mmCIF file of C-alpha atoms in Angstrom:
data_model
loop_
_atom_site.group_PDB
_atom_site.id
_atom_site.type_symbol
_atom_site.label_atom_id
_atom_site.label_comp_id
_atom_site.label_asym_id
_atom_site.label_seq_id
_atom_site.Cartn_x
_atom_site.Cartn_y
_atom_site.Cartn_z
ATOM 1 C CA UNK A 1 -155.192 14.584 49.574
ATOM 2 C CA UNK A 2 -153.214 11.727 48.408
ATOM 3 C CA UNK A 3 -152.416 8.771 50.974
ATOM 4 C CA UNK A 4 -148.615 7.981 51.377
ATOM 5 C CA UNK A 5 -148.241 4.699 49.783
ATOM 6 C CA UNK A 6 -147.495 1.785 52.328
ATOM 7 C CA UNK A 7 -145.961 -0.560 50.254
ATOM 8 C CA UNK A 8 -143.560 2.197 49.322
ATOM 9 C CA UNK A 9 -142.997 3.111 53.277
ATOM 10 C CA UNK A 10 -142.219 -0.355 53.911
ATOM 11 C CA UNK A 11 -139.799 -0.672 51.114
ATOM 12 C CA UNK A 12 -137.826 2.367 52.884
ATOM 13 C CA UNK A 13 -137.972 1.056 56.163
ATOM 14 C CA UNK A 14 -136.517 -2.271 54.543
ATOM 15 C CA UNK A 15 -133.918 -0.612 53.093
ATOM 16 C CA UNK A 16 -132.796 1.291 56.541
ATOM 17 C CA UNK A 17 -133.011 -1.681 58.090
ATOM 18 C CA UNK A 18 -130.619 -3.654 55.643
ATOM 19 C CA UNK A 19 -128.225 -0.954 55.745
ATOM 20 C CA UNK A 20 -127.894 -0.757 59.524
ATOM 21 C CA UNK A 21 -127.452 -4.731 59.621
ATOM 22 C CA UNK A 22 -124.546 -4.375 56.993
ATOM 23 C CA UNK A 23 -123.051 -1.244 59.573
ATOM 24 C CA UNK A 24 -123.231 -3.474 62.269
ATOM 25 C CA UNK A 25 -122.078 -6.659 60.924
ATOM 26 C CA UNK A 26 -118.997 -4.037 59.198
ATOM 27 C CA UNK A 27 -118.415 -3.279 62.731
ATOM 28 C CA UNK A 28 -118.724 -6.593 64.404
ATOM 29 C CA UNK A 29 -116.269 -8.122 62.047
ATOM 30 C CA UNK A 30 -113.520 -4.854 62.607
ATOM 31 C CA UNK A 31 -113.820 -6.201 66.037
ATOM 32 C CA UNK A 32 -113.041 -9.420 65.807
ATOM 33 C CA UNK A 33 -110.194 -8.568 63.911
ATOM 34 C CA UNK A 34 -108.721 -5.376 65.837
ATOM 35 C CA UNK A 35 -105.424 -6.430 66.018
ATOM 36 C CA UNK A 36 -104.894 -7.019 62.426
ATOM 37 C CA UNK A 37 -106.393 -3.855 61.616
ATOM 38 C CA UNK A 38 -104.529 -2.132 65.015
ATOM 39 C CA UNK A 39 -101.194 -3.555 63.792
ATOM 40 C CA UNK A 40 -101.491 -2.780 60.193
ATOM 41 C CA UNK A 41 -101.927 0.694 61.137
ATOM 42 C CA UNK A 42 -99.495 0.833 63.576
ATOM 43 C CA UNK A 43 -97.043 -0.892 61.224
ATOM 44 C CA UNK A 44 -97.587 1.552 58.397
ATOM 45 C CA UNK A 45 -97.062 4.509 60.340
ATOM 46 C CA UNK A 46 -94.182 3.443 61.717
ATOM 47 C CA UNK A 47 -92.304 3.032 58.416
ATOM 48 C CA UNK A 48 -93.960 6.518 56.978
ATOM 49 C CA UNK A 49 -92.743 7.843 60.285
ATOM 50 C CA UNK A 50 -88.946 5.867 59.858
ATOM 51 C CA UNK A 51 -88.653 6.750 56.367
ATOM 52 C CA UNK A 52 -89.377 10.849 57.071
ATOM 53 C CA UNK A 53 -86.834 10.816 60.122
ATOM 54 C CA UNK A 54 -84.120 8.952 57.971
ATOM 55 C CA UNK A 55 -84.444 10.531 54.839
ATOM 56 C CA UNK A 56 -81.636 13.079 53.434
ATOM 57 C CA UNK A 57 -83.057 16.503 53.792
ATOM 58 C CA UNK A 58 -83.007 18.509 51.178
ATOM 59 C CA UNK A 59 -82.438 22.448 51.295
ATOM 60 C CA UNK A 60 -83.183 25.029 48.717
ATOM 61 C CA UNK A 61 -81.265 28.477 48.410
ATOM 62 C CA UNK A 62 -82.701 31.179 46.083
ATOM 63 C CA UNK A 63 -81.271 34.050 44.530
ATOM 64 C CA UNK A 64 -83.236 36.735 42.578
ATOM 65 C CA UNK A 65 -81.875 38.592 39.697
ATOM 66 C CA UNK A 66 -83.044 41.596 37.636
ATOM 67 C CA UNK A 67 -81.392 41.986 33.868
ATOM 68 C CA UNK A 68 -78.916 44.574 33.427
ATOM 69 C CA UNK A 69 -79.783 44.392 29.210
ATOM 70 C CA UNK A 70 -80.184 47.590 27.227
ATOM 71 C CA UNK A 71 -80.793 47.495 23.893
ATOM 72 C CA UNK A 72 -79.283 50.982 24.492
ATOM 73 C CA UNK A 73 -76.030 50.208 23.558
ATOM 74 C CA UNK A 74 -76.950 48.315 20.460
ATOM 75 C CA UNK A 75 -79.489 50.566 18.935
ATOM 76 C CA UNK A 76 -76.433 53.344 18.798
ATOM 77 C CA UNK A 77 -74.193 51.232 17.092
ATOM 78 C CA UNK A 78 -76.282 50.174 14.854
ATOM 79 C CA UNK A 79 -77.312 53.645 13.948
ATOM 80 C CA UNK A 80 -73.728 54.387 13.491
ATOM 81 C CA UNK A 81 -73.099 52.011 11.124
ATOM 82 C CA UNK A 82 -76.017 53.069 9.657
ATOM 83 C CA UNK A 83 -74.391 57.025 8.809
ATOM 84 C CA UNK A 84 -71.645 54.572 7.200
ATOM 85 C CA UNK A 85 -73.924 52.104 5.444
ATOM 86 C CA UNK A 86 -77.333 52.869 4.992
ATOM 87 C CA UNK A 87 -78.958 50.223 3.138
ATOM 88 C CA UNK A 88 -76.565 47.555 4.887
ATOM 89 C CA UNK A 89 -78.131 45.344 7.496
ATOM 90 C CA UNK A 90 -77.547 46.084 11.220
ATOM 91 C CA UNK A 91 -79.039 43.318 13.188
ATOM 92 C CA UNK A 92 -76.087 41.716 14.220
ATOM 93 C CA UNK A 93 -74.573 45.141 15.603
ATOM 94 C CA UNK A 94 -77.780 45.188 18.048
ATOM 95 C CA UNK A 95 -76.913 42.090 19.612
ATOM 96 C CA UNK A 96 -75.968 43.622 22.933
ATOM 97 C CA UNK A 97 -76.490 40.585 25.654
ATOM 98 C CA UNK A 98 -80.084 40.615 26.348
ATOM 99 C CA UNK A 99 -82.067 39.007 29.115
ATOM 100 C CA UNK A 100 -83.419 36.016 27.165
ATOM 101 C CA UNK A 101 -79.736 35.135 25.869
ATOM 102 C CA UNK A 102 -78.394 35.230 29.356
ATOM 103 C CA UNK A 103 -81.051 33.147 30.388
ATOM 104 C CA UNK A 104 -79.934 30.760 27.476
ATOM 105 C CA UNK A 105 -76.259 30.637 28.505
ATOM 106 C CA UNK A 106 -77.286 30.252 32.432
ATOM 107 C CA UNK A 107 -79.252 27.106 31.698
ATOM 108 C CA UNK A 108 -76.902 25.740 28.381
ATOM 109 C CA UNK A 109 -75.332 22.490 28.870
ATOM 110 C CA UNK A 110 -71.913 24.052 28.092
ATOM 111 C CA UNK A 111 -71.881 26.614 30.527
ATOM 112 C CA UNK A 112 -73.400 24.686 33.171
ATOM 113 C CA UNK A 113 -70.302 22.141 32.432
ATOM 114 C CA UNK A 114 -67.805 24.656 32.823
ATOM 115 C CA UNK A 115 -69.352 25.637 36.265
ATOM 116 C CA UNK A 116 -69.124 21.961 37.128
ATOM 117 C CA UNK A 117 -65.458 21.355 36.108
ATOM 118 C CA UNK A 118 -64.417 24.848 38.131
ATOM 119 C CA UNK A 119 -66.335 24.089 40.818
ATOM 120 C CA UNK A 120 -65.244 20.347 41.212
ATOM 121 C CA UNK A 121 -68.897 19.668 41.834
ATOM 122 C CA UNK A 122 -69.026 16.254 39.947
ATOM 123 C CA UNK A 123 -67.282 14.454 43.600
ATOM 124 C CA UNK A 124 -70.258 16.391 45.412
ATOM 125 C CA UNK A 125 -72.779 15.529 43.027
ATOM 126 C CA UNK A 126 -71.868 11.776 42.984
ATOM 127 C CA UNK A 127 -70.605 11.503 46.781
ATOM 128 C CA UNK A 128 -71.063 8.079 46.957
ATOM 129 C CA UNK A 129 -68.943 7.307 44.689
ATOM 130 C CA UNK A 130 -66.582 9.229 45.730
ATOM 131 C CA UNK A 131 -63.138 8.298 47.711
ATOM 132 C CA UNK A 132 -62.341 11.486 49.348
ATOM 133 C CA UNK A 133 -59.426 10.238 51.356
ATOM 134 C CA UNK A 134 -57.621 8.335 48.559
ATOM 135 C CA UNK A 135 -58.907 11.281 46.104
ATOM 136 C CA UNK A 136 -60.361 8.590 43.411
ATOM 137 C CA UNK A 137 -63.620 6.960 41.825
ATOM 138 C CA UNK A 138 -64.974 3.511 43.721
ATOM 139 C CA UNK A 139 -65.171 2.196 40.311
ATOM 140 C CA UNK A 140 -64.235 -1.091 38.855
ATOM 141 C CA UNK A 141 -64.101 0.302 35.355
ATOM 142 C CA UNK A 142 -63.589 3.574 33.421
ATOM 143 C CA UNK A 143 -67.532 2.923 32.309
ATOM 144 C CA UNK A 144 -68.641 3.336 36.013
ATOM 145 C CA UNK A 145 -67.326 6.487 36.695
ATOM 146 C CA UNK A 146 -69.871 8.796 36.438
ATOM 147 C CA UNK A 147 -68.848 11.382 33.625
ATOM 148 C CA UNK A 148 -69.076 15.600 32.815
ATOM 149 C CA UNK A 149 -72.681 15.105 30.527
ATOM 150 C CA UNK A 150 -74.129 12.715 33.826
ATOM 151 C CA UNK A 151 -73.394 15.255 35.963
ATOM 152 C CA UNK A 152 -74.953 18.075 34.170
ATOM 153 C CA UNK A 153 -77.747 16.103 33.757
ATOM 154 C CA UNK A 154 -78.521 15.735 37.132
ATOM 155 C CA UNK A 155 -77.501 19.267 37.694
ATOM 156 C CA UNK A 156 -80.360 20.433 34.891
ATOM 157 C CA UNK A 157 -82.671 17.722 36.549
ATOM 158 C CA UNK A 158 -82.928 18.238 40.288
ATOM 159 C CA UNK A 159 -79.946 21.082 41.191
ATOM 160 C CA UNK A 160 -80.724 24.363 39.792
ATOM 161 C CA UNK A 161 -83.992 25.408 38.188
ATOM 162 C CA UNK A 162 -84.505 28.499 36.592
ATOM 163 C CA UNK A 163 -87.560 30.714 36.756
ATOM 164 C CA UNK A 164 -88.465 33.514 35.230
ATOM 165 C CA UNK A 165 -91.304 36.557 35.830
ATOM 166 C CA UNK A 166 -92.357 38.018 32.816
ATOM 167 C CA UNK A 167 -94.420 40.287 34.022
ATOM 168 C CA UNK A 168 -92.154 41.869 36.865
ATOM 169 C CA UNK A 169 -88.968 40.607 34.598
ATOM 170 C CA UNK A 170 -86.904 39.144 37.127
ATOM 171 C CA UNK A 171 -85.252 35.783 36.992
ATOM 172 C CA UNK A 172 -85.736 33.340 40.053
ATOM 173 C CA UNK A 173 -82.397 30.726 40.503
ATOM 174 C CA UNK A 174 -83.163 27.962 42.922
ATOM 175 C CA UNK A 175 -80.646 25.585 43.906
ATOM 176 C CA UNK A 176 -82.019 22.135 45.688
ATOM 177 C CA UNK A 177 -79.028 20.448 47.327
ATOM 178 C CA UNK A 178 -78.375 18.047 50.517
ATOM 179 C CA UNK A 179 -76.001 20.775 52.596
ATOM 180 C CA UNK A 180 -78.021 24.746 52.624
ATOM 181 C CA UNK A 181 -74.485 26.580 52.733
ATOM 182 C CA UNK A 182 -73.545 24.344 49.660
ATOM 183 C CA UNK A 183 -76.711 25.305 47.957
ATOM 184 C CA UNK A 184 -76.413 29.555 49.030
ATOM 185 C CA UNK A 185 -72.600 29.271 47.778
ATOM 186 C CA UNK A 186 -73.391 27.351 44.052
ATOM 187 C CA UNK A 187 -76.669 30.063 43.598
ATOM 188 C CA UNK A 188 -74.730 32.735 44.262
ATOM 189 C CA UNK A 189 -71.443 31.544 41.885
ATOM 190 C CA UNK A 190 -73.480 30.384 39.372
ATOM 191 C CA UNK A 191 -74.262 34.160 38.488
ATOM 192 C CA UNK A 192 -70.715 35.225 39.629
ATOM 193 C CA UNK A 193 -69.603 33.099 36.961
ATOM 194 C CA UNK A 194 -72.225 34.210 33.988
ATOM 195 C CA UNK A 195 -71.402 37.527 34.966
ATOM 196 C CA UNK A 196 -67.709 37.127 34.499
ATOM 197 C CA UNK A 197 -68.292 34.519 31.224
ATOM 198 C CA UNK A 198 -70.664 37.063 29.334
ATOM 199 C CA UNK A 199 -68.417 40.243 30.706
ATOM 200 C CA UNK A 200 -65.117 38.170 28.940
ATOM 201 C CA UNK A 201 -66.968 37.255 26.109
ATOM 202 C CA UNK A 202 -67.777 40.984 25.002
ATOM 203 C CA UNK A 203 -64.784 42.530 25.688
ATOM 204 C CA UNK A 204 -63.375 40.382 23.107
ATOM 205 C CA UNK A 205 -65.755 40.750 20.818
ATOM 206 C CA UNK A 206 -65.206 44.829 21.017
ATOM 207 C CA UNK A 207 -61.871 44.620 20.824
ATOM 208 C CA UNK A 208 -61.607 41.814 17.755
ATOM 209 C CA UNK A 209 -64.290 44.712 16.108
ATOM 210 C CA UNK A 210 -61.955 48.011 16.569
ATOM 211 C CA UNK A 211 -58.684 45.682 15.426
ATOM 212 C CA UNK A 212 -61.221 45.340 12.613
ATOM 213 C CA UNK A 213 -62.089 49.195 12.337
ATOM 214 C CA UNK A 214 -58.140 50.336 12.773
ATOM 215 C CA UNK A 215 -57.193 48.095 9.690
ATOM 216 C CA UNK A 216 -60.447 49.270 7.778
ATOM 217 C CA UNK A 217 -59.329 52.960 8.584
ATOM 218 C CA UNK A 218 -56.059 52.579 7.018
ATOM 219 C CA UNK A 219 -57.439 51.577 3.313
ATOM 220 C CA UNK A 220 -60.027 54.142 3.588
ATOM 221 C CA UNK A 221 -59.663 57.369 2.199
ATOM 222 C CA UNK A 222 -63.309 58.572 1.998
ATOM 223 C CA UNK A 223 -63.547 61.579 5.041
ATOM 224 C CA UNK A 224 -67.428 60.807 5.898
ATOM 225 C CA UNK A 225 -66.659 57.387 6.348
ATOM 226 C CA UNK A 226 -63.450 57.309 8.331
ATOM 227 C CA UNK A 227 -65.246 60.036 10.838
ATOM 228 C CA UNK A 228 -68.197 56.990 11.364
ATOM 229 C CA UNK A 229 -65.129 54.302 11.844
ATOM 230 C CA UNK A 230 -64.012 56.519 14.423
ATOM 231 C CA UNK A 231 -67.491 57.060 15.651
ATOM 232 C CA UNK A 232 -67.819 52.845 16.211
ATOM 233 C CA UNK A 233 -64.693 52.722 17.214
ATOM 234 C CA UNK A 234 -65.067 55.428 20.319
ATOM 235 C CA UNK A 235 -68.151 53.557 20.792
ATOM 236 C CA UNK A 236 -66.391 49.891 20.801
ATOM 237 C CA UNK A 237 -63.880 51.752 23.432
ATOM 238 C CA UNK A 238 -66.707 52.709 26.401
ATOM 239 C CA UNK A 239 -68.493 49.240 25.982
ATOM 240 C CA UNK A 240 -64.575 47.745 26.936
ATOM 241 C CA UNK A 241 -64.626 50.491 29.972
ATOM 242 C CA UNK A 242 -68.119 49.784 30.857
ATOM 243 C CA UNK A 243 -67.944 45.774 30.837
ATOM 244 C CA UNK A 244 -64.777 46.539 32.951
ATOM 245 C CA UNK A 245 -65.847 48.615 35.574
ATOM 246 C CA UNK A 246 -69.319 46.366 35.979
ATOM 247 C CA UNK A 247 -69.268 43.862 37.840
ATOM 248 C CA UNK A 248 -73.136 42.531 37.851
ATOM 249 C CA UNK A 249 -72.274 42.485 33.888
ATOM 250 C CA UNK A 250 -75.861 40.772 32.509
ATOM 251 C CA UNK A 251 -77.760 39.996 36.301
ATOM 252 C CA UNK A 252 -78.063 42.454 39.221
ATOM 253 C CA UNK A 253 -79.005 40.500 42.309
ATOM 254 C CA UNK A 254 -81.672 42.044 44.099
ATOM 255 C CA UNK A 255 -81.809 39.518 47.041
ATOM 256 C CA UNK A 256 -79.182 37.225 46.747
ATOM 257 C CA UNK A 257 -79.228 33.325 48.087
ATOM 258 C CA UNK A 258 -78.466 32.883 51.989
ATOM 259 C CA UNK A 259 -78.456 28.852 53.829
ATOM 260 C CA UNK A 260 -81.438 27.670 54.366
ATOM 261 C CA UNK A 261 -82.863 26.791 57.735
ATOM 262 C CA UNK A 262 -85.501 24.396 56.977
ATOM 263 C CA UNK A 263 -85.851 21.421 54.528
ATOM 264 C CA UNK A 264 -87.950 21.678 51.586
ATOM 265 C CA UNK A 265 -88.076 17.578 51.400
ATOM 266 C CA UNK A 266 -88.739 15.538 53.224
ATOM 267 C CA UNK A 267 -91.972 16.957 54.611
ATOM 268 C CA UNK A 268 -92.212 15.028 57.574
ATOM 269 C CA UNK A 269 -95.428 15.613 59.090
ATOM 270 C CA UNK A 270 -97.346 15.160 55.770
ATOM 271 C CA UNK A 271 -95.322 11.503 55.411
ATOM 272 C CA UNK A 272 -96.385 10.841 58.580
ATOM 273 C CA UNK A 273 -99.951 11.770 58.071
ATOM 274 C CA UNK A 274 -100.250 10.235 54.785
ATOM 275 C CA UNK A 275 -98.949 7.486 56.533
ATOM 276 C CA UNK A 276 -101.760 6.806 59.087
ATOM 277 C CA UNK A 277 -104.563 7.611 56.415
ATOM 278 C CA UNK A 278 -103.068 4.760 54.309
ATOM 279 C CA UNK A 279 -102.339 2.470 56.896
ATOM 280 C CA UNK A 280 -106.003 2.902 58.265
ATOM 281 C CA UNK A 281 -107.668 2.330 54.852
ATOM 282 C CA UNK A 282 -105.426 -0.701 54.380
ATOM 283 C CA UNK A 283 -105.979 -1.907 58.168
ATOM 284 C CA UNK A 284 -109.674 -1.759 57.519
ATOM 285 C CA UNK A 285 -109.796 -3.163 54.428
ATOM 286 C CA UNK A 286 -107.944 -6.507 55.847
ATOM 287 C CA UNK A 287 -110.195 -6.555 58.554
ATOM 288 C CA UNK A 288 -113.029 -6.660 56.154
ATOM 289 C CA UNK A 289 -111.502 -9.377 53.870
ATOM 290 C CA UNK A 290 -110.098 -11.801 56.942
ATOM 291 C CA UNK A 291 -112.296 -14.200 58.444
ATOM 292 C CA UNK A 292 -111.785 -14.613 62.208
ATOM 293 C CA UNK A 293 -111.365 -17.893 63.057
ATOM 294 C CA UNK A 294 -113.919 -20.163 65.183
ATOM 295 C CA UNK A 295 -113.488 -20.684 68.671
ATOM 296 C CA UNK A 296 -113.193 -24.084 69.515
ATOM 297 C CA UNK A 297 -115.930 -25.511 71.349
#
């Protein structure tokens, strides 16, 4: 059997040795300096803790939404104009809103404007700025007053994000904003409004298409094609009835957005934690680095 080497024991035992001096002169120089390190920590926390307290809360209001889109709708017209035309192309007629063009208008730079303007949110939004008793800007200058495309970028940027679940297809709209009943109210008007827009927008287009069909149905004297005008017509007629009598047009909310109790930001007791961990590694690290003075003899 082989004999444990001694010089290699030793070694080991050296090396244990070394490392318990360097623990113990690591703790005997902490101790000289326990107040820096003490008030470091202390000092730290107390901002982390300061900052968390003072900090604007922010709330978050969520609304969930299920698309209404059929392809139903557009399929039969186009097959209608297909009797008519056959070999004509009919992917326009089968542009009935869908859920991904919704989407698109809901997050669109132009729509979210509009909501801004109707809403008067651009006061809210830049508060500060704001002179709500005289009803004006606190601006030196026109250039300082914050303007309709700032506002929906900070609107796009930290107000409203939109989700979406493929998978379950349902759309998630959160709203982030200082006051929770603010936040509910904007979540919930946002697709109040995009309801209403989209609802307008293809009434207007039926009705522009059977002023189309009526004037097409007066130079047309073929029978088989002024029974498919009246087909698309009739059919132009109950999408007007059913966009009027809808009123969750392109969303149905399944759960819509209520005030929220409880901040999402500022999260208080991680600050505060995060705090003491940094103020700790910080307060040890200058205890480390200082050298304590000499006592005079």
């Amino acid at each position: 059997m082989n004999e444990p080497d001694p010089n290699l024991t030793q070694s080991s035992d050296t090396g244990l040795n070394e490392m318990f001096l360097d623990l113990d002169k690591i703790r005997r120089q902490l101790l000289a300096n326990w107040v820096l390190v003490l008030g470091i920590v202390a000092g730290i926390t107390f901002v982390a803790i300061a900052y968390a307290m003072l900090a604007t809360p922010v709330y978050r209001s969520e609304i969930l939404l299920a698309s209404t889109a059929s392809e139903q709708d557009g399929n039969q017209l186009a097959g209608l104009l297909g009797q008519i035309a056959p070999t004509s192309s009919t992917d326009s007629l089968s542009a009935t809103i869908g859920k991904d063009q919704a989407v698109a208008i809901l997050r669109s730079r132009a729509f979210t404007a509009e909501f801004i303007e109707k809403a008067n949110l651009r006061q809210i939004i830049f508060a500060d700025l704001w002179d709500e008793a005289n009803q004006a800007w606190l601006a030196d200058s026109a250039e300082e007053i914050p303007t309709l495309s700032k506002a929906v970028s900070v609107f796009d940027d930290s107000i409203r994000t939109v989700n979406e679940d493929l998978r379950r297809n349902l759309i998630t709209l959160r709203i982030d904003w200082t006051d929770p009943n603010l936040a509910a109210e904007w979540a919930n008007r946002l697709v109040e409004q995009l309801n209403e827009h989209l609802r307008q927008r293809d009434i207007a287009e039926a009705q522009r298409s059977i002023e189309f069909l009526n004037a097409e149905l007066e130079r047309s004297g073929v029978i088989e094609l002024r029974q498919g005008m009246y087909r698309l017509i009739e059919s132009q007629i109950e999408s007007v009835m059913l966009a009027n009598v809808r009123k969750e047009y392109a969303f149905t909310i399944l759960d819509p957005a209520v005030p929220a109790e409880n901040p999402i930001r500022p999260k208080r007791r991680s600050i505060a934690v995060l705090g003491l961990a940094v103020g700790f590694v910080l307060g040890v690290f200058a205890g480390l680095v200082r050298t304590p003075r000499r006592q005079k003899p």
